[in-house]
Coordinates of C-alpha atoms in Angstrom, one line a residue:
Chain A
V748 CA 0.0 6.1 -16.8
Q749 CA -2.2 5.5 -19.6
S750 CA -5.4 6.7 -17.5
R751 CA -4.3 8.3 -15.0
R752 CA -2.1 10.4 -18.3
S753 CA 0.9 10.8 -15.4
A754 CA 4.3 8.1 -15.1
L755 CA 5.4 10.0 -11.6
V756 CA 5.3 7.9 -9.0
V757 CA 4.7 9.4 -5.4
G758 CA 7.7 7.9 -2.8
F759 CA 5.9 8.4 0.6
D760 CA 8.7 8.1 3.1
P761 CA 7.4 9.3 6.2
F762 CA 10.9 10.1 8.1
L763 CA 9.5 11.8 11.7
E764 CA 12.2 14.4 10.7
W765 CA 10.6 15.2 7.1
M766 CA 7.0 15.7 8.9
P767 CA 5.3 18.7 7.8
A768 CA 5.5 21.5 11.1
S769 CA 1.7 21.9 11.4
L770 CA 1.4 18.1 11.8
A771 CA 5.0 17.9 13.6
R772 CA 3.8 20.8 16.3
E773 CA 0.4 18.7 17.1
L774 CA 2.9 15.0 17.1
E775 CA 5.2 16.9 19.3
R776 CA 2.1 17.9 21.8
E777 CA 0.9 14.7 22.4
C778 CA 4.3 13.2 22.6
A779 CA 5.1 15.5 25.3
A780 CA 1.4 14.9 26.8
L781 CA 1.9 11.2 26.9
H782 CA 5.2 11.1 28.1
G783 CA 4.6 13.8 30.9
S784 CA 2.0 12.5 32.3
A785 CA 4.0 8.9 32.2
G786 CA 6.5 10.5 34.6
Q787 CA 3.9 12.8 36.7
D788 CA 2.9 9.3 38.3
G789 CA 6.0 8.5 39.6
S790 CA 6.2 5.6 37.4
G791 CA 6.2 6.0 33.9
L792 CA 10.3 6.3 33.2
E793 CA 12.9 4.3 33.2
G794 CA 15.9 5.5 32.2
A795 CA 16.4 9.0 30.4
G796 CA 13.7 9.6 27.4
Q797 CA 12.1 6.3 27.4
P798 CA 8.8 5.8 28.4
R799 CA 7.7 2.5 29.8
P800 CA 5.5 -0.4 27.9
L801 CA 2.3 0.8 27.7
R802 CA 3.5 5.0 26.3
Q803 CA 5.3 3.0 24.3
A804 CA 3.0 1.5 22.5
E805 CA 0.4 4.7 23.4
L806 CA 3.3 7.0 22.1
L807 CA 3.6 4.6 18.8
Q808 CA 0.1 4.9 18.0
A809 CA 0.1 8.4 18.5
A810 CA 3.0 9.1 15.8
A811 CA 1.5 6.2 13.6
D812 CA -1.4 8.5 13.3
A813 CA 0.2 11.7 12.3
V814 CA 1.8 9.3 9.6
V815 CA -1.9 8.0 8.3
R816 CA -2.8 11.9 8.4
W817 CA 0.2 12.6 6.7
G818 CA -0.3 10.0 3.9
E819 CA -3.6 10.5 3.5
G820 CA -2.9 14.7 3.3
L821 CA -0.3 13.8 0.1
I822 CA -2.4 10.6 -1.3
E823 CA -5.2 14.2 -1.4
A824 CA -3.0 16.7 -2.5
C825 CA -1.1 15.3 -4.8
G826 CA -3.3 11.7 -6.1
P827 CA -4.2 12.8 -9.4
H828 CA -0.9 14.0 -10.2
A829 CA 0.4 10.4 -10.0
C830 CA 0.2 7.0 -11.1
A831 CA 0.9 5.2 -8.3
I832 CA 3.0 5.5 -4.3
K833 CA 5.8 3.7 -3.2
L834 CA 5.4 3.4 0.0
Q835 CA 9.2 3.3 2.3
L836 CA 8.5 0.1 4.5
A837 CA 11.1 1.2 6.7
C838 CA 9.9 4.5 8.0
F839 CA 6.7 2.3 8.9
E840 CA 8.9 -0.5 10.9
Q841 CA 10.0 2.0 13.2
L842 CA 6.4 2.2 14.4
G843 CA 6.2 -1.0 15.5
G844 CA 2.6 -2.7 15.4
P845 CA 0.6 1.1 14.4
G846 CA 3.4 1.3 11.9
W847 CA 2.3 -1.4 10.7
E848 CA -0.9 -1.0 11.0
A849 CA -1.1 2.4 9.4
A850 CA 0.7 1.7 5.7
R851 CA -2.3 -0.6 5.4
Q852 CA -4.2 2.8 6.0
V853 CA -2.5 4.5 3.7
A854 CA -2.4 1.7 0.8
R855 CA -6.3 1.9 1.6
A856 CA -6.5 5.5 0.9
A857 CA -4.7 5.1 -2.3
Q858 CA -5.9 2.8 -3.6
A859 CA -9.9 4.4 -2.4
A860 CA -7.8 7.2 -5.6
G861 CA -6.9 5.1 -7.8
L862 CA -3.6 5.0 -7.0
L863 CA -1.4 1.5 -7.8
V864 CA 0.5 0.8 -4.3
I865 CA 4.0 -0.1 -4.5
A866 CA 5.8 -1.6 -1.2
D867 CA 9.3 -0.6 -1.2
A868 CA 10.2 -3.1 0.8
K869 CA 13.3 -4.7 -1.0
R870 CA 12.4 -8.1 0.1
G871 CA 14.4 -11.5 -1.4
D872 CA 14.8 -14.6 0.4
V873 CA 14.2 -18.3 -0.1
A874 CA 11.0 -19.7 -1.3
S875 CA 9.2 -20.6 1.0
T876 CA 9.6 -16.8 3.3
M877 CA 9.4 -15.7 -0.1
Q878 CA 5.7 -17.2 0.4
G879 CA 5.7 -15.1 3.4
Y880 CA 6.5 -12.1 2.7
G881 CA 4.3 -12.8 -0.7
R882 CA 0.6 -13.1 2.2
A883 CA 2.3 -9.7 4.0
L884 CA 2.7 -7.5 1.1
F885 CA 0.2 -8.7 -0.9
G886 CA -1.9 -10.9 0.8
P887 CA -4.6 -13.0 1.7
V888 CA -2.7 -14.3 4.5
P889 CA -4.3 -17.9 5.3
L890 CA -5.1 -18.8 9.3
P891 CA -6.2 -21.9 10.5
G892 CA -9.4 -23.2 9.9
G893 CA -10.6 -22.1 6.6
V894 CA -10.0 -18.0 8.0
A895 CA -8.1 -15.7 5.7
V896 CA -7.6 -12.2 6.5
A897 CA -5.9 -9.4 4.4
G898 CA -1.9 -8.7 4.0
L899 CA -0.8 -5.7 3.2
E900 CA -2.8 -5.4 -0.3
C901 CA -0.2 -3.5 -2.1
D902 CA -0.5 -3.8 -5.6
A903 CA 3.7 -4.4 -6.2
A904 CA 7.3 -5.0 -4.6
T905 CA 10.6 -4.0 -5.1
L906 CA 12.5 -7.1 -4.8
H907 CA 16.5 -8.1 -4.4
P908 CA 17.7 -10.2 -7.1
Y909 CA 21.0 -12.0 -5.1
M910 CA 19.5 -15.4 -3.9
G911 CA 18.1 -15.5 -7.9
E912 CA 15.0 -16.1 -9.1
D913 CA 13.4 -18.9 -6.3
S914 CA 13.1 -15.6 -4.3
L915 CA 10.8 -14.0 -7.5
Q916 CA 9.3 -18.0 -8.3
A917 CA 7.5 -18.1 -5.5
L918 CA 5.6 -14.7 -5.7
A919 CA 3.9 -16.8 -9.3
P920 CA 1.3 -17.1 -7.8
W921 CA 0.7 -13.1 -6.9
L922 CA 2.5 -12.0 -10.2
D923 CA -0.8 -14.5 -12.2
A924 CA -2.6 -12.6 -10.5
G925 CA -2.3 -9.3 -11.9
R926 CA 0.4 -8.1 -9.0
G927 CA 3.9 -7.0 -9.7
V928 CA 7.3 -6.9 -8.6
F929 CA 10.1 -4.5 -9.3
V930 CA 13.4 -6.2 -9.2
L931 CA 16.6 -4.1 -8.1
V932 CA 19.4 -3.9 -11.8
H933 CA 21.4 -0.5 -11.1
T934 CA 20.0 1.3 -8.0
S935 CA 20.1 4.8 -7.3
N936 CA 22.9 5.1 -4.6
P937 CA 26.0 6.5 -3.9
S938 CA 27.9 2.8 -3.2
A939 CA 26.0 0.7 -6.8
G940 CA 28.6 0.3 -8.3
Q941 CA 30.7 -2.0 -5.6
L942 CA 29.2 -4.9 -6.4
Q943 CA 26.4 -4.3 -9.9
G944 CA 29.7 -2.8 -11.5
Q945 CA 31.6 -5.9 -11.3
R946 CA 32.3 -7.1 -15.1
L947 CA 31.3 -10.9 -16.0
A948 CA 34.3 -12.8 -18.1
D949 CA 32.1 -11.9 -20.6
G950 CA 31.8 -8.6 -20.4
T951 CA 29.0 -7.6 -19.3
S952 CA 28.5 -6.5 -15.6
V953 CA 26.9 -7.6 -13.0
A954 CA 23.5 -5.4 -13.2
E955 CA 23.2 -6.3 -16.9
R956 CA 23.2 -9.8 -16.1
V957 CA 20.4 -9.3 -13.3
A958 CA 19.0 -7.4 -16.5
E959 CA 19.2 -10.0 -19.2
L960 CA 17.8 -12.3 -16.3
V961 CA 14.6 -10.0 -15.1
A962 CA 13.7 -9.7 -19.2
R963 CA 13.7 -13.4 -19.4
W964 CA 11.5 -13.6 -16.1
S965 CA 9.5 -10.5 -17.6
A966 CA 8.5 -12.4 -20.3
R967 CA 6.1 -15.1 -18.5
W968 CA 3.8 -12.5 -17.7
R969 CA 3.6 -9.7 -20.2
G970 CA 0.5 -7.7 -20.9
R971 CA -1.5 -5.6 -22.9
C972 CA 0.7 -2.9 -23.7
G973 CA 3.2 -5.8 -24.3
Y974 CA 5.0 -4.9 -20.9
G975 CA 5.2 -7.5 -18.1
A976 CA 4.7 -7.8 -14.2
V977 CA 8.2 -8.0 -13.7
G978 CA 9.9 -4.7 -13.8
A979 CA 13.1 -3.4 -12.7
V980 CA 14.8 -0.6 -10.2
V981 CA 17.5 2.0 -12.0
G982 CA 18.3 4.7 -10.4
A983 CA 17.8 8.0 -12.7
T984 CA 21.0 8.9 -10.4
Y985 CA 23.2 6.9 -13.3
P986 CA 21.1 7.8 -16.7
E987 CA 24.3 5.9 -18.4
A988 CA 23.1 3.8 -17.4
V989 CA 19.5 4.2 -17.5
R990 CA 20.2 4.4 -20.9
R991 CA 21.9 1.1 -21.4
L992 CA 19.9 -1.2 -19.8
R993 CA 17.1 0.3 -21.8
A994 CA 18.3 -2.0 -24.5
R995 CA 18.8 -4.9 -22.3
L996 CA 15.1 -4.7 -21.0
P997 CA 12.8 -5.4 -23.6
G998 CA 9.7 -5.0 -22.4
V999 CA 10.3 -4.3 -18.5
W1000 CA 8.3 -1.4 -16.7
M1001 CA 12.0 0.5 -14.7
L1002 CA 10.7 2.2 -11.6
L1003 CA 13.6 5.0 -12.0
P1004 CA 14.0 6.7 -8.3
G1005 CA 16.6 9.2 -7.4
V1006 CA 15.2 12.2 -9.1
G1007 CA 15.9 15.4 -7.2
A1008 CA 17.5 15.0 -3.5
Q1009 CA 19.5 12.6 -4.5
G1010 CA 21.1 13.7 -7.5
G1011 CA 18.7 12.5 -10.8
R1012 CA 17.7 14.0 -13.1
L1013 CA 14.5 14.2 -15.2
E1014 CA 15.8 15.7 -19.0
D1015 CA 18.4 12.7 -18.4
L1016 CA 15.3 10.0 -18.7
P1017 CA 14.0 10.4 -22.4
P1018 CA 15.7 6.9 -22.9
A1019 CA 13.9 5.1 -20.2
F1020 CA 10.4 5.9 -22.5
D1021 CA 9.3 3.6 -25.3
G1022 CA 8.1 5.4 -28.5
A1023 CA 4.7 5.8 -27.1
G1024 CA 5.3 7.2 -23.7
L1025 CA 5.1 3.3 -22.2
G1026 CA 8.4 1.9 -20.6
A1027 CA 9.4 3.9 -17.1
V1028 CA 8.1 5.1 -13.8
V1029 CA 9.6 7.8 -12.0
A1030 CA 9.7 7.7 -8.2
V1031 CA 10.6 11.0 -6.4
S1032 CA 9.8 11.5 -2.5
R1033 CA 12.1 14.6 -0.8
Q1034 CA 11.7 16.7 -3.7
I1035 CA 7.8 16.3 -3.3
L1036 CA 7.3 15.5 1.0
G1037 CA 9.8 18.4 1.8
A1038 CA 8.2 21.0 -0.9
W1039 CA 6.4 22.6 2.0
R1040 CA 10.1 23.8 3.3
Q1041 CA 10.0 26.5 0.6
A1042 CA 6.9 28.1 1.5
P1043 CA 6.5 27.4 4.8
E1044 CA 3.4 29.9 5.8
Q1045 CA 1.5 28.0 3.0
D1046 CA -0.3 24.6 3.8
W1047 CA 1.7 21.9 3.0
R1048 CA -0.4 20.1 0.6
Q1049 CA 0.2 23.0 -1.6
A1050 CA 3.5 23.2 -1.9
C1051 CA 3.3 19.4 -2.4
R1052 CA 0.5 19.5 -4.9
Q1053 CA 2.0 22.3 -6.8
Q1054 CA 5.3 20.5 -6.5
A1055 CA 3.4 16.7 -8.1
R1056 CA 2.0 19.0 -10.5
E1057 CA 4.9 20.8 -12.0
L1058 CA 6.8 17.0 -12.2
R1059 CA 4.1 15.3 -14.0
E1060 CA 3.8 18.1 -16.3
A1061 CA 7.0 17.3 -17.4
L1062 CA 7.2 13.8 -17.7
E1063 CA 4.2 14.3 -19.7
M1064 CA 6.9 16.8 -21.9
I1065 CA 9.3 13.4 -21.7
R1066 CA 6.4 11.1 -22.6
H1067 CA 5.2 12.6 -25.7
G1068 CA 8.5 13.4 -26.7
R1069 CA 8.4 17.2 -27.1
Chain B
V378 CA 29.1 -19.8 21.9
Q379 CA 31.9 -20.1 24.7
S380 CA 29.7 -19.0 27.6
R381 CA 26.5 -21.0 26.4
R382 CA 28.4 -23.8 24.8
S383 CA 26.5 -24.2 21.9
A384 CA 26.9 -22.9 17.7
L385 CA 23.2 -23.3 17.5
V386 CA 20.9 -21.2 16.4
V387 CA 17.1 -21.9 16.5
G388 CA 15.5 -20.6 13.9
F389 CA 11.7 -19.3 14.7
D390 CA 10.2 -19.6 11.2
P391 CA 6.3 -19.2 12.3
F392 CA 4.9 -20.4 9.5
L393 CA 1.4 -21.0 10.6
E394 CA 1.2 -24.4 8.8
W395 CA 4.5 -25.7 11.4
M396 CA 2.4 -25.0 14.0
P397 CA 2.1 -27.4 17.2
A398 CA -1.5 -29.6 17.2
S399 CA -2.3 -28.8 20.4
L400 CA -1.2 -24.8 19.7
A401 CA -2.8 -24.6 16.5
R402 CA -6.4 -26.6 17.5
E403 CA -6.1 -23.8 20.1
L404 CA -6.1 -21.2 17.8
E405 CA -8.3 -22.6 15.3
R406 CA -11.5 -22.6 17.8
E407 CA -10.4 -19.0 18.4
C408 CA -10.0 -18.2 14.6
A409 CA -13.9 -20.5 13.7
A410 CA -15.4 -18.5 16.8
L411 CA -14.0 -14.7 15.8
H412 CA -15.1 -15.7 13.1
G413 CA -18.8 -17.8 13.3
S414 CA -19.4 -14.5 15.2
A415 CA -18.9 -12.0 12.6
G416 CA -21.1 -14.4 9.9
Q417 CA -24.1 -14.4 13.5
D418 CA -24.6 -10.6 13.4
G419 CA -25.6 -10.5 9.6
S420 CA -22.4 -8.2 8.9
G421 CA -19.2 -10.1 9.5
L422 CA -19.2 -11.7 6.5
E423 CA -17.7 -9.9 2.9
G424 CA -17.6 -12.5 0.6
A425 CA -15.8 -16.5 1.7
G426 CA -13.6 -16.3 4.6
Q427 CA -12.8 -12.5 4.5
P428 CA -14.0 -11.4 8.2
R429 CA -14.6 -7.7 8.0
P430 CA -12.1 -5.3 9.0
L431 CA -13.1 -5.9 13.0
R432 CA -12.6 -9.7 12.6
Q433 CA -9.5 -9.2 10.7
A434 CA -7.7 -6.7 13.8
E435 CA -9.4 -9.5 16.0
L436 CA -8.1 -12.7 14.3
L437 CA -5.1 -11.6 13.6
Q438 CA -4.7 -10.1 17.4
A439 CA -5.9 -14.4 18.2
A440 CA -3.4 -15.2 15.5
A441 CA -0.4 -13.5 17.1
D442 CA -0.8 -14.6 20.4
A443 CA -0.9 -17.5 19.3
V444 CA 2.9 -17.3 17.5
V445 CA 4.1 -15.8 21.0
R446 CA 2.9 -18.6 23.0
W447 CA 4.5 -20.7 20.2
G448 CA 8.0 -19.1 20.7
E449 CA 7.6 -19.0 24.5
G450 CA 7.7 -22.5 24.6
L451 CA 10.3 -22.7 22.4
I452 CA 12.3 -20.9 24.4
E453 CA 11.4 -22.4 27.2
A454 CA 12.1 -25.8 25.7
C455 CA 15.3 -25.2 23.4
G456 CA 17.3 -22.0 24.4
P457 CA 19.3 -23.7 27.1
H458 CA 20.5 -25.2 24.1
A459 CA 21.4 -22.7 22.2
C460 CA 23.3 -19.4 21.7
A461 CA 20.6 -16.9 20.4
I462 CA 17.3 -17.2 18.1
K463 CA 16.3 -16.1 15.2
L464 CA 12.8 -15.1 13.4
Q465 CA 12.5 -14.8 10.8
L466 CA 10.3 -11.8 10.2
A467 CA 8.1 -12.5 7.1
C468 CA 6.0 -14.9 9.0
F469 CA 5.6 -12.3 11.6
E470 CA 4.6 -9.7 9.1
Q471 CA 2.3 -12.2 7.7
L472 CA 0.9 -11.0 11.2
G473 CA 0.0 -7.2 10.4
G474 CA 0.9 -4.9 13.5
P475 CA -0.1 -7.7 16.2
G476 CA 2.6 -9.8 14.1
W477 CA 5.5 -6.9 14.4
E478 CA 4.6 -6.5 18.0
A479 CA 4.8 -10.6 18.7
A480 CA 8.3 -10.1 17.3
R481 CA 8.6 -8.1 19.7
Q482 CA 7.3 -10.1 22.7
V483 CA 8.7 -13.6 21.6
A484 CA 12.2 -11.2 21.1
R485 CA 12.4 -9.9 24.7
A486 CA 11.7 -13.5 25.9
A487 CA 14.7 -14.9 23.8
Q488 CA 16.7 -12.2 25.8
A489 CA 15.3 -12.7 28.9
A490 CA 16.2 -16.4 28.8
G491 CA 20.4 -15.0 27.9
L492 CA 19.7 -15.6 24.1
L493 CA 21.0 -13.0 21.3
V494 CA 18.0 -12.1 18.5
I495 CA 18.9 -11.9 15.2
A496 CA 16.4 -10.6 12.8
D497 CA 16.3 -12.5 10.1
A498 CA 15.3 -9.4 8.0
K499 CA 16.9 -10.0 4.6
R500 CA 16.9 -5.4 4.4
G501 CA 19.1 -4.3 1.8
D502 CA 19.2 -0.1 1.0
V503 CA 19.9 3.4 0.4
A504 CA 21.3 4.9 3.3
S505 CA 18.7 6.9 4.7
T506 CA 16.0 4.3 4.5
M507 CA 18.8 1.9 6.1
Q508 CA 19.1 4.3 9.0
G509 CA 14.9 3.4 9.6
Y510 CA 15.8 0.1 9.5
G511 CA 18.7 0.0 12.0
R512 CA 15.7 2.1 14.2
A513 CA 13.2 -0.7 13.7
L514 CA 15.6 -3.2 13.8
F515 CA 17.3 -2.0 17.0
G516 CA 15.8 1.2 18.5
P517 CA 15.4 3.6 19.7
V518 CA 13.2 5.1 17.1
P519 CA 13.3 8.7 17.8
L520 CA 10.0 10.8 17.8
P521 CA 9.3 14.6 18.1
G522 CA 9.5 16.3 21.0
G523 CA 13.1 14.3 22.7
V524 CA 10.6 11.4 23.4
A525 CA 12.4 8.2 21.8
V526 CA 10.6 4.8 22.3
A527 CA 12.2 1.1 21.2
G528 CA 12.7 -0.6 18.4
L529 CA 12.5 -4.2 17.5
E530 CA 15.6 -4.3 19.9
C531 CA 17.1 -7.4 18.3
D532 CA 20.9 -8.4 18.6
A533 CA 22.3 -8.8 14.8
A534 CA 20.1 -8.9 11.5
T535 CA 20.8 -10.5 8.3
L536 CA 21.7 -7.8 4.8
H537 CA 21.8 -7.5 1.4
P538 CA 24.5 -6.9 -0.1
Y539 CA 23.8 -6.3 -3.6
M540 CA 23.9 -2.2 -3.2
G541 CA 27.5 -2.0 -1.2
E542 CA 28.2 -0.8 1.5
D543 CA 26.1 2.3 2.0
S544 CA 23.9 -0.4 3.1
L545 CA 26.1 -1.4 5.7
Q546 CA 27.7 1.9 6.6
A547 CA 24.2 3.2 7.5
L548 CA 24.1 1.0 10.9
A549 CA 27.4 2.1 11.9
P550 CA 26.2 3.4 15.0
W551 CA 24.7 0.1 16.4
L552 CA 27.5 -2.1 15.2
D553 CA 29.6 0.5 17.1
A554 CA 27.8 0.0 19.8
G555 CA 27.9 -4.1 20.1
R556 CA 25.0 -4.6 17.7
G557 CA 26.7 -6.9 14.8
V558 CA 25.2 -7.9 10.3
F559 CA 25.1 -11.3 8.6
V560 CA 25.4 -9.8 5.0
L561 CA 23.9 -12.7 2.0
V562 CA 27.6 -14.1 0.7
H563 CA 26.5 -17.6 -0.5
T564 CA 22.7 -18.5 0.1
S565 CA 21.3 -21.4 1.4
N566 CA 18.8 -22.2 -1.4
P567 CA 19.0 -24.4 -5.2
S568 CA 19.3 -21.3 -7.7
A569 CA 22.0 -19.1 -4.7
G570 CA 24.6 -20.3 -8.0
Q571 CA 22.2 -17.9 -10.4
L572 CA 23.9 -14.6 -9.6
Q573 CA 26.5 -15.7 -6.7
G574 CA 28.5 -18.0 -8.7
Q575 CA 29.2 -16.0 -12.1
R576 CA 32.3 -15.6 -12.7
L577 CA 34.3 -12.5 -12.7
A578 CA 36.9 -11.2 -14.8
D579 CA 40.0 -12.3 -12.8
G580 CA 38.5 -15.6 -11.7
T581 CA 36.5 -15.1 -8.7
S582 CA 32.8 -15.6 -8.2
V583 CA 29.8 -13.5 -7.3
A584 CA 30.3 -14.4 -3.4
E585 CA 33.8 -14.1 -3.1
R586 CA 34.2 -10.8 -4.0
V587 CA 31.5 -10.3 -1.6
A588 CA 32.9 -12.6 1.0
E589 CA 36.1 -10.3 0.2
L590 CA 33.4 -6.5 0.8
V591 CA 33.0 -8.4 4.3
A592 CA 36.1 -9.4 5.4
R593 CA 36.7 -5.5 4.5
W594 CA 33.7 -4.7 6.6
S595 CA 33.7 -7.2 9.6
A596 CA 37.7 -6.2 10.0
R597 CA 36.3 -2.8 11.6
W598 CA 33.9 -4.1 14.0
R599 CA 36.5 -6.6 15.7
G600 CA 36.0 -7.9 18.7
R601 CA 37.5 -10.1 22.1
C602 CA 38.2 -13.1 20.1
G603 CA 38.9 -12.2 17.3
Y604 CA 36.0 -11.9 14.9
G605 CA 34.0 -8.8 14.1
A606 CA 30.8 -7.2 13.9
V607 CA 29.7 -7.7 10.3
G608 CA 29.4 -11.5 9.8
A609 CA 29.1 -13.5 7.3
V610 CA 25.6 -15.8 5.8
V611 CA 26.5 -19.0 4.2
G612 CA 24.5 -22.0 3.0
A613 CA 25.3 -25.5 4.2
T614 CA 23.1 -26.7 1.3
Y615 CA 26.6 -26.2 -0.5
P616 CA 29.8 -27.6 1.9
E617 CA 32.0 -26.4 -0.7
A618 CA 31.7 -23.4 -0.7
V619 CA 31.3 -23.1 2.9
R620 CA 35.5 -24.6 2.9
R621 CA 36.3 -21.8 0.0
L622 CA 34.5 -18.9 1.6
R623 CA 36.3 -19.5 5.4
A624 CA 39.8 -19.0 3.7
R625 CA 38.3 -15.6 2.8
L626 CA 36.5 -14.4 4.8
P627 CA 39.2 -14.4 8.1
G628 CA 38.0 -12.8 11.4
V629 CA 34.3 -13.0 9.9
W630 CA 31.5 -15.4 12.1
M631 CA 29.6 -17.1 9.2
L632 CA 26.0 -18.7 10.2
L633 CA 25.2 -21.4 8.6
P634 CA 21.6 -22.0 8.0
G635 CA 19.8 -25.0 5.6
V636 CA 20.7 -28.0 7.6
G637 CA 17.9 -30.6 8.3
A638 CA 15.0 -29.3 5.4
Q639 CA 16.6 -27.6 2.9
G640 CA 19.9 -30.5 2.7
G641 CA 22.5 -29.2 4.7
R642 CA 23.7 -32.0 6.5
L643 CA 26.1 -31.7 9.7
E644 CA 29.3 -33.3 9.1
D645 CA 29.8 -31.1 5.8
L646 CA 30.3 -28.2 8.8
P647 CA 33.5 -28.7 10.5
P648 CA 35.4 -26.7 8.1
A649 CA 33.6 -23.9 9.0
F650 CA 35.3 -23.2 12.8
D651 CA 38.1 -22.6 13.6
G652 CA 40.9 -24.5 15.4
A653 CA 39.5 -22.5 19.1
G654 CA 36.0 -24.0 17.6
L655 CA 34.7 -20.9 17.1
G656 CA 34.0 -18.6 13.5
A657 CA 30.5 -20.1 12.7
V658 CA 27.1 -20.7 14.5
V659 CA 24.4 -22.6 12.6
A660 CA 21.0 -21.9 12.5
V661 CA 17.9 -24.7 12.5
S662 CA 14.4 -23.6 12.0
R663 CA 12.2 -26.7 10.7
Q664 CA 14.2 -30.2 11.8
I665 CA 13.4 -28.3 15.7
L666 CA 10.2 -26.5 14.8
G667 CA 8.7 -29.9 13.4
A668 CA 10.1 -32.6 15.9
W669 CA 6.6 -32.8 17.5
R670 CA 5.7 -34.7 14.7
Q671 CA 7.7 -37.2 15.4
A672 CA 6.5 -38.0 18.4
P673 CA 3.0 -36.5 18.4
E674 CA 1.6 -38.1 21.5
Q675 CA 4.6 -36.3 23.0
D676 CA 4.0 -32.5 24.8
W677 CA 5.6 -30.6 21.6
R678 CA 8.3 -29.0 23.6
Q679 CA 9.5 -31.8 24.7
A680 CA 10.3 -33.4 20.8
C681 CA 12.0 -29.9 20.1
R682 CA 13.7 -29.7 23.9
Q683 CA 15.3 -33.5 21.8
Q684 CA 16.0 -32.4 18.5
A685 CA 17.3 -29.1 20.6
R686 CA 19.9 -31.1 22.4
E687 CA 21.2 -33.5 20.4
L688 CA 22.2 -30.7 17.6
R689 CA 24.1 -28.6 19.8
E690 CA 26.0 -32.0 20.9
A691 CA 26.9 -32.6 18.2
L692 CA 27.6 -29.4 17.0
E693 CA 30.1 -29.5 20.0
M694 CA 31.6 -32.7 19.1
I695 CA 32.5 -30.6 15.3
R696 CA 33.5 -27.8 17.3
H697 CA 36.0 -29.3 19.7
G698 CA 37.0 -31.8 16.9
R699 CA 35.9 -34.5 17.6

């Protein structure tokens, strides 16, 4: 945030429906060609719209390649205005093995551009399984015979708190080595309060209790700026929660999603930042990814860059209390 | 459960450390050959144990292929004694794109053997993202131009409740079509109680409140046996919780992990089943996967089959109240 002078996290949720028109047309042509050629040899179709396995692999690869082009263009356009990119893993997993490898490629492109990479994975499991997720998301992955391969090599990942600190504890070796996590505290969605808003016997809410746990965990991995490696996800769609939780999250980075399409507003976010303009990063996905729709005659990257620049500038005003 | 006369779910958590010795030796030879050949051409090593990208892809593929052989052997050996297989996605994700495709292959082998496939994914996100996970785990995945490809095509998946019913609601089309989910209610791990055991103002625990939500959700998708498509994960390591939560989960399938290595005992589980021997399935991973260690001179599949047979028979005794 300090060196890049930006608290903006570009959210890359590559739902194919949101793909810029020029990239989507290109992919559509490729899919039609693959699908058509599968039909022409008389053996490619197993029911309406269902290609056979060979074509399936080629179609997934074509879609994954398009997602990589999209991600690389986005990073080139918006990277200079952001501190990090957040990859929505669901969108990559849709595309199977090629999708997972696409996430790896986009992560590498982002890091080459100086961005941190946050895997929006929302994992949370028992310790042994979390070790597997740690390897998958952060790496390396040991293979038999003393060989190791890379994982996704992300810098941080999002985490569910429901199973308690076992889920976090298993990631300790990665936190020791400088990686980070963001634990879900108060999420941005409409039904967030259904469980997170329940009041405990002492009057605190479930989200507030989770915030206390996160603050305690984060203190174990405190960095130079006074903030720890365990952050908190707090939806920008609940500004009152942002304000209240800030007080329960001393030394904890807040990752604030929900600005734009989900209804969160930048002007509600000043309480998330400390006096030095630190303590929070703001993740924006659809508002940046969909910016090209406002100017369809322009290069899509221009529109995304312009949107990212405006968001960054607005956040810099907030960070510096202006 | 009825047609296969088994409440046993074989948990396939393919941590490479647990791989049967014969398969592990084979993989170790392949890794050594790939790694060695990378070294011999003088350009294959970028620091100790870190192969270059080309070798990385080959190593991941070799490991993923070994996992498929392991899974196919396990299904052949244990399938007849089980109703379902539970795939621990963390283990597959460790192996990147090839790992994800390995999960697909193992899922197909399991379904060909008559087993249901539960993706132990523990996802939970906002509605739009959950639609992505639904496509990834259940399929199909629409591509531009009216083409669709398969997802993992699992029959059920595990789900985090922290974000409330938005996470479930987005999966409604798949539940309507006969797929299922198991929502985490009371997990099997040591720190489960840290959040799940918190008492609300009215005296119920967080886990009990989640159970009430799950029971309400499940009633929307009730099947012929009186049980719904939304199940609950309840750790067999907390027998008292199993008993208490059963009463709050009418018409809800319980998925009970934690038997064996985690300390849960079959003899504590009768309260999970109804008078007809339905209402619960028991997931066992390490006790089956590691059975070959007890008889290392035998074919590993024999040992796993024997363990699965014994577990199934013990569960049949419980199901029928004997």
